[in-house]
Every structure is written in structure tokens, then in C-alpha cells.
JSON list of C-alpha atoms in Angstrom, two decimals:
[
{"chain": "U", "resi": 1, "resn": "UNK", "atom": "CA", "xyz": [19.88, -89.47, -55.72]},
{"chain": "U", "resi": 2, "resn": "UNK", "atom": "CA", "xyz": [19.91, -87.75, -59.13]},
{"chain": "U", "resi": 3, "resn": "UNK", "atom": "CA", "xyz": [23.06, -86.12, -60.31]},
{"chain": "U", "resi": 4, "resn": "UNK", "atom": "CA", "xyz": [23.15, -82.81, -62.13]},
{"chain": "U", "resi": 5, "resn": "UNK", "atom": "CA", "xyz": [26.67, -83.11, -63.48]},
{"chain": "U", "resi": 6, "resn": "UNK", "atom": "CA", "xyz": [26.81, -83.37, -67.24]},
{"chain": "U", "resi": 7, "resn": "UNK", "atom": "CA", "xyz": [29.72, -85.35, -68.60]},
{"chain": "U", "resi": 8, "resn": "UNK", "atom": "CA", "xyz": [28.93, -84.96, -72.30]},
{"chain": "U", "resi": 9, "resn": "UNK", "atom": "CA", "xyz": [29.03, -81.49, -73.79]},
{"chain": "U", "resi": 10, "resn": "UNK", "atom": "CA", "xyz": [26.31, -80.99, -76.36]},
{"chain": "U", "resi": 11, "resn": "UNK", "atom": "CA", "xyz": [26.39, -78.42, -79.09]},
{"chain": "U", "resi": 12, "resn": "UNK", "atom": "CA", "xyz": [23.28, -77.43, -80.99]},
{"chain": "U", "resi": 13, "resn": "UNK", "atom": "CA", "xyz": [23.11, -75.78, -84.38]},
{"chain": "U", "resi": 14, "resn": "UNK", "atom": "CA", "xyz": [20.28, -74.36, -86.42]},
{"chain": "U", "resi": 15, "resn": "UNK", "atom": "CA", "xyz": [19.36, -75.75, -89.80]},
{"chain": "U", "resi": 16, "resn": "UNK", "atom": "CA", "xyz": [20.55, -73.64, -92.71]},
{"chain": "U", "resi": 17, "resn": "UNK", "atom": "CA", "xyz": [18.39, -72.48, -95.58]},
{"chain": "U", "resi": 18, "resn": "UNK", "atom": "CA", "xyz": [20.28, -74.93, -97.81]},
{"chain": "U", "resi": 19, "resn": "UNK", "atom": "CA", "xyz": [19.43, -77.82, -95.51]},
{"chain": "U", "resi": 20, "resn": "UNK", "atom": "CA", "xyz": [15.79, -76.73, -95.53]},
{"chain": "U", "resi": 21, "resn": "UNK", "atom": "CA", "xyz": [15.88, -76.80, -99.33]},
{"chain": "U", "resi": 22, "resn": "UNK", "atom": "CA", "xyz": [17.30, -80.31, -99.22]},
{"chain": "U", "resi": 23, "resn": "UNK", "atom": "CA", "xyz": [14.53, -81.39, -96.83]},
{"chain": "U", "resi": 24, "resn": "UNK", "atom": "CA", "xyz": [11.90, -80.02, -99.21]},
{"chain": "U", "resi": 25, "resn": "UNK", "atom": "CA", "xyz": [13.45, -81.79, -102.21]},
{"chain": "U", "resi": 26, "resn": "UNK", "atom": "CA", "xyz": [13.88, -85.11, -100.43]},
{"chain": "U", "resi": 27, "resn": "UNK", "atom": "CA", "xyz": [10.32, -85.00, -99.09]},
{"chain": "U", "resi": 28, "resn": "UNK", "atom": "CA", "xyz": [9.08, -84.40, -102.64]},
{"chain": "U", "resi": 29, "resn": "UNK", "atom": "CA", "xyz": [11.09, -87.44, -103.76]},
{"chain": "U", "resi": 30, "resn": "UNK", "atom": "CA", "xyz": [9.39, -89.56, -101.09]},
{"chain": "U", "resi": 31, "resn": "UNK", "atom": "CA", "xyz": [12.30, -90.05, -98.68]},
{"chain": "U", "resi": 32, "resn": "UNK", "atom": "CA", "xyz": [11.50, -90.89, -95.06]},
{"chain": "U", "resi": 33, "resn": "UNK", "atom": "CA", "xyz": [12.19, -88.57, -92.13]},
{"chain": "U", "resi": 34, "resn": "UNK", "atom": "CA", "xyz": [14.80, -91.01, -90.83]},
{"chain": "U", "resi": 35, "resn": "UNK", "atom": "CA", "xyz": [16.62, -91.11, -94.16]},
{"chain": "U", "resi": 36, "resn": "UNK", "atom": "CA", "xyz": [16.59, -87.30, -94.46]},
{"chain": "U", "resi": 37, "resn": "UNK", "atom": "CA", "xyz": [17.94, -86.97, -90.92]},
{"chain": "U", "resi": 38, "resn": "UNK", "atom": "CA", "xyz": [20.72, -89.42, -91.69]},
{"chain": "U", "resi": 39, "resn": "UNK", "atom": "CA", "xyz": [21.67, -87.54, -94.87]},
{"chain": "U", "resi": 40, "resn": "UNK", "atom": "CA", "xyz": [21.79, -84.17, -93.10]},
{"chain": "U", "resi": 41, "resn": "UNK", "atom": "CA", "xyz": [23.43, -85.57, -89.96]},
{"chain": "U", "resi": 42, "resn": "UNK", "atom": "CA", "xyz": [20.82, -84.62, -87.36]},
{"chain": "U", "resi": 43, "resn": "UNK", "atom": "CA", "xyz": [18.38, -86.56, -85.19]},
{"chain": "U", "resi": 44, "resn": "UNK", "atom": "CA", "xyz": [15.13, -87.60, -86.86]},
{"chain": "U", "resi": 45, "resn": "UNK", "atom": "CA", "xyz": [13.12, -85.61, -84.30]},
{"chain": "U", "resi": 46, "resn": "UNK", "atom": "CA", "xyz": [14.86, -82.45, -85.58]},
{"chain": "U", "resi": 47, "resn": "UNK", "atom": "CA", "xyz": [13.55, -83.17, -89.07]},
{"chain": "U", "resi": 48, "resn": "UNK", "atom": "CA", "xyz": [10.10, -84.07, -87.76]},
{"chain": "U", "resi": 49, "resn": "UNK", "atom": "CA", "xyz": [9.84, -80.79, -85.83]},
{"chain": "U", "resi": 50, "resn": "UNK", "atom": "CA", "xyz": [11.17, -78.83, -88.80]},
{"chain": "U", "resi": 51, "resn": "UNK", "atom": "CA", "xyz": [8.55, -80.31, -91.11]},
{"chain": "U", "resi": 52, "resn": "UNK", "atom": "CA", "xyz": [5.81, -79.60, -88.59]},
{"chain": "U", "resi": 53, "resn": "UNK", "atom": "CA", "xyz": [6.91, -75.99, -88.12]},
{"chain": "U", "resi": 54, "resn": "UNK", "atom": "CA", "xyz": [7.53, -75.28, -91.80]},
{"chain": "U", "resi": 55, "resn": "UNK", "atom": "CA", "xyz": [4.40, -76.84, -93.24]},
{"chain": "U", "resi": 56, "resn": "UNK", "atom": "CA", "xyz": [1.42, -74.83, -94.39]},
{"chain": "U", "resi": 57, "resn": "UNK", "atom": "CA", "xyz": [-2.09, -75.94, -95.23]},
{"chain": "U", "resi": 58, "resn": "UNK", "atom": "CA", "xyz": [-2.82, -76.18, -98.94]},
{"chain": "U", "resi": 59, "resn": "UNK", "atom": "CA", "xyz": [-6.05, -76.81, -100.82]},
{"chain": "U", "resi": 60, "resn": "UNK", "atom": "CA", "xyz": [-6.31, -78.83, -104.00]},
{"chain": "U", "resi": 61, "resn": "UNK", "atom": "CA", "xyz": [-9.41, -79.51, -106.04]},
{"chain": "U", "resi": 62, "resn": "UNK", "atom": "CA", "xyz": [-9.79, -83.20, -106.88]},
{"chain": "U", "resi": 63, "resn": "UNK", "atom": "CA", "xyz": [-12.93, -84.48, -108.60]},
{"chain": "U", "resi": 64, "resn": "UNK", "atom": "CA", "xyz": [-14.76, -81.24, -107.78]},
{"chain": "U", "resi": 65, "resn": "UNK", "atom": "CA", "xyz": [-13.92, -81.65, -104.07]},
{"chain": "U", "resi": 66, "resn": "UNK", "atom": "CA", "xyz": [-11.62, -79.44, -102.05]},
{"chain": "U", "resi": 67, "resn": "UNK", "atom": "CA", "xyz": [-8.90, -81.52, -100.39]},
{"chain": "U", "resi": 68, "resn": "UNK", "atom": "CA", "xyz": [-6.82, -79.95, -97.62]},
{"chain": "U", "resi": 69, "resn": "UNK", "atom": "CA", "xyz": [-3.25, -81.15, -97.00]},
{"chain": "U", "resi": 70, "resn": "UNK", "atom": "CA", "xyz": [-0.03, -80.00, -95.37]},
{"chain": "U", "resi": 71, "resn": "UNK", "atom": "CA", "xyz": [2.98, -79.14, -97.54]},
{"chain": "U", "resi": 72, "resn": "UNK", "atom": "CA", "xyz": [6.52, -78.23, -96.44]},
{"chain": "U", "resi": 73, "resn": "UNK", "atom": "CA", "xyz": [8.15, -75.22, -98.09]},
{"chain": "U", "resi": 74, "resn": "UNK", "atom": "CA", "xyz": [11.78, -74.37, -97.35]},
{"chain": "U", "resi": 75, "resn": "UNK", "atom": "CA", "xyz": [11.26, -70.62, -97.87]},
{"chain": "U", "resi": 76, "resn": "UNK", "atom": "CA", "xyz": [8.35, -70.55, -95.42]},
{"chain": "U", "resi": 77, "resn": "UNK", "atom": "CA", "xyz": [10.30, -72.59, -92.88]},
{"chain": "U", "resi": 78, "resn": "UNK", "atom": "CA", "xyz": [13.31, -70.25, -93.16]},
{"chain": "U", "resi": 79, "resn": "UNK", "atom": "CA", "xyz": [11.17, -67.14, -92.72]},
{"chain": "U", "resi": 80, "resn": "UNK", "atom": "CA", "xyz": [9.44, -68.62, -89.67]},
{"chain": "U", "resi": 81, "resn": "UNK", "atom": "CA", "xyz": [12.79, -69.66, -88.15]},
{"chain": "U", "resi": 82, "resn": "UNK", "atom": "CA", "xyz": [14.19, -66.15, -88.62]},
{"chain": "U", "resi": 83, "resn": "UNK", "atom": "CA", "xyz": [11.07, -64.68, -87.02]},
{"chain": "U", "resi": 84, "resn": "UNK", "atom": "CA", "xyz": [11.39, -67.03, -84.02]},
{"chain": "U", "resi": 85, "resn": "UNK", "atom": "CA", "xyz": [15.05, -66.06, -83.57]},
{"chain": "U", "resi": 86, "resn": "UNK", "atom": "CA", "xyz": [14.18, -62.37, -83.83]},
{"chain": "U", "resi": 87, "resn": "UNK", "atom": "CA", "xyz": [11.48, -62.74, -81.18]},
{"chain": "U", "resi": 88, "resn": "UNK", "atom": "CA", "xyz": [13.91, -64.63, -78.91]},
{"chain": "U", "resi": 89, "resn": "UNK", "atom": "CA", "xyz": [16.51, -61.86, -79.11]},
{"chain": "U", "resi": 90, "resn": "UNK", "atom": "CA", "xyz": [13.94, -59.14, -78.47]},
{"chain": "U", "resi": 91, "resn": "UNK", "atom": "CA", "xyz": [12.48, -60.79, -75.39]},
{"chain": "U", "resi": 92, "resn": "UNK", "atom": "CA", "xyz": [15.88, -61.56, -73.81]}
]
């Protein structure tokens, strides 16, 4: 029979704009998601989701061919996070 009692209290916090800037810098330096998560002190899935949500499609021309790729930008991620929070407060 499953129990619904929770023994461990969990507290969740949002990433700050400074942490998002660190994520962007460390990604540019080639650090792994796991290493970034360890440095910030959050679970690696938090970083993975943050990168997915804050990435935008970019186009670069290489050898006369257009190459599409995803790039993470801290400013974009922060703006999207603020918009999500705003929408949450309005709907509640």
C-alpha cells in the first residue's frame, strides 16, 4: 500500500540571472552539464532543462552552407523565465 506521507521537506529555488550567466560562460568554455550543476549546487536535470528552455536557434554560414545550431543565452533564458512566472501569477 503506497504511503503519501513525506518525511523529507524539499525546498525549490529559481535560478538567478547571475547563475544563468555562469551557465552561459561555462558552456562556452566546454564544461559538462554535470560539472556546471555541481558548481552551482543544483541537480544536473535542472541545468539540462535550463539549457533547453533558454536556447535559441542560430544560423551560421560555413563553406557557403547555412548551418543551424542551438545556442544558450543567459539574457534570453532570464526573460523567458520572468515571462513564465508572470503567466503563472496571472492564471492563479
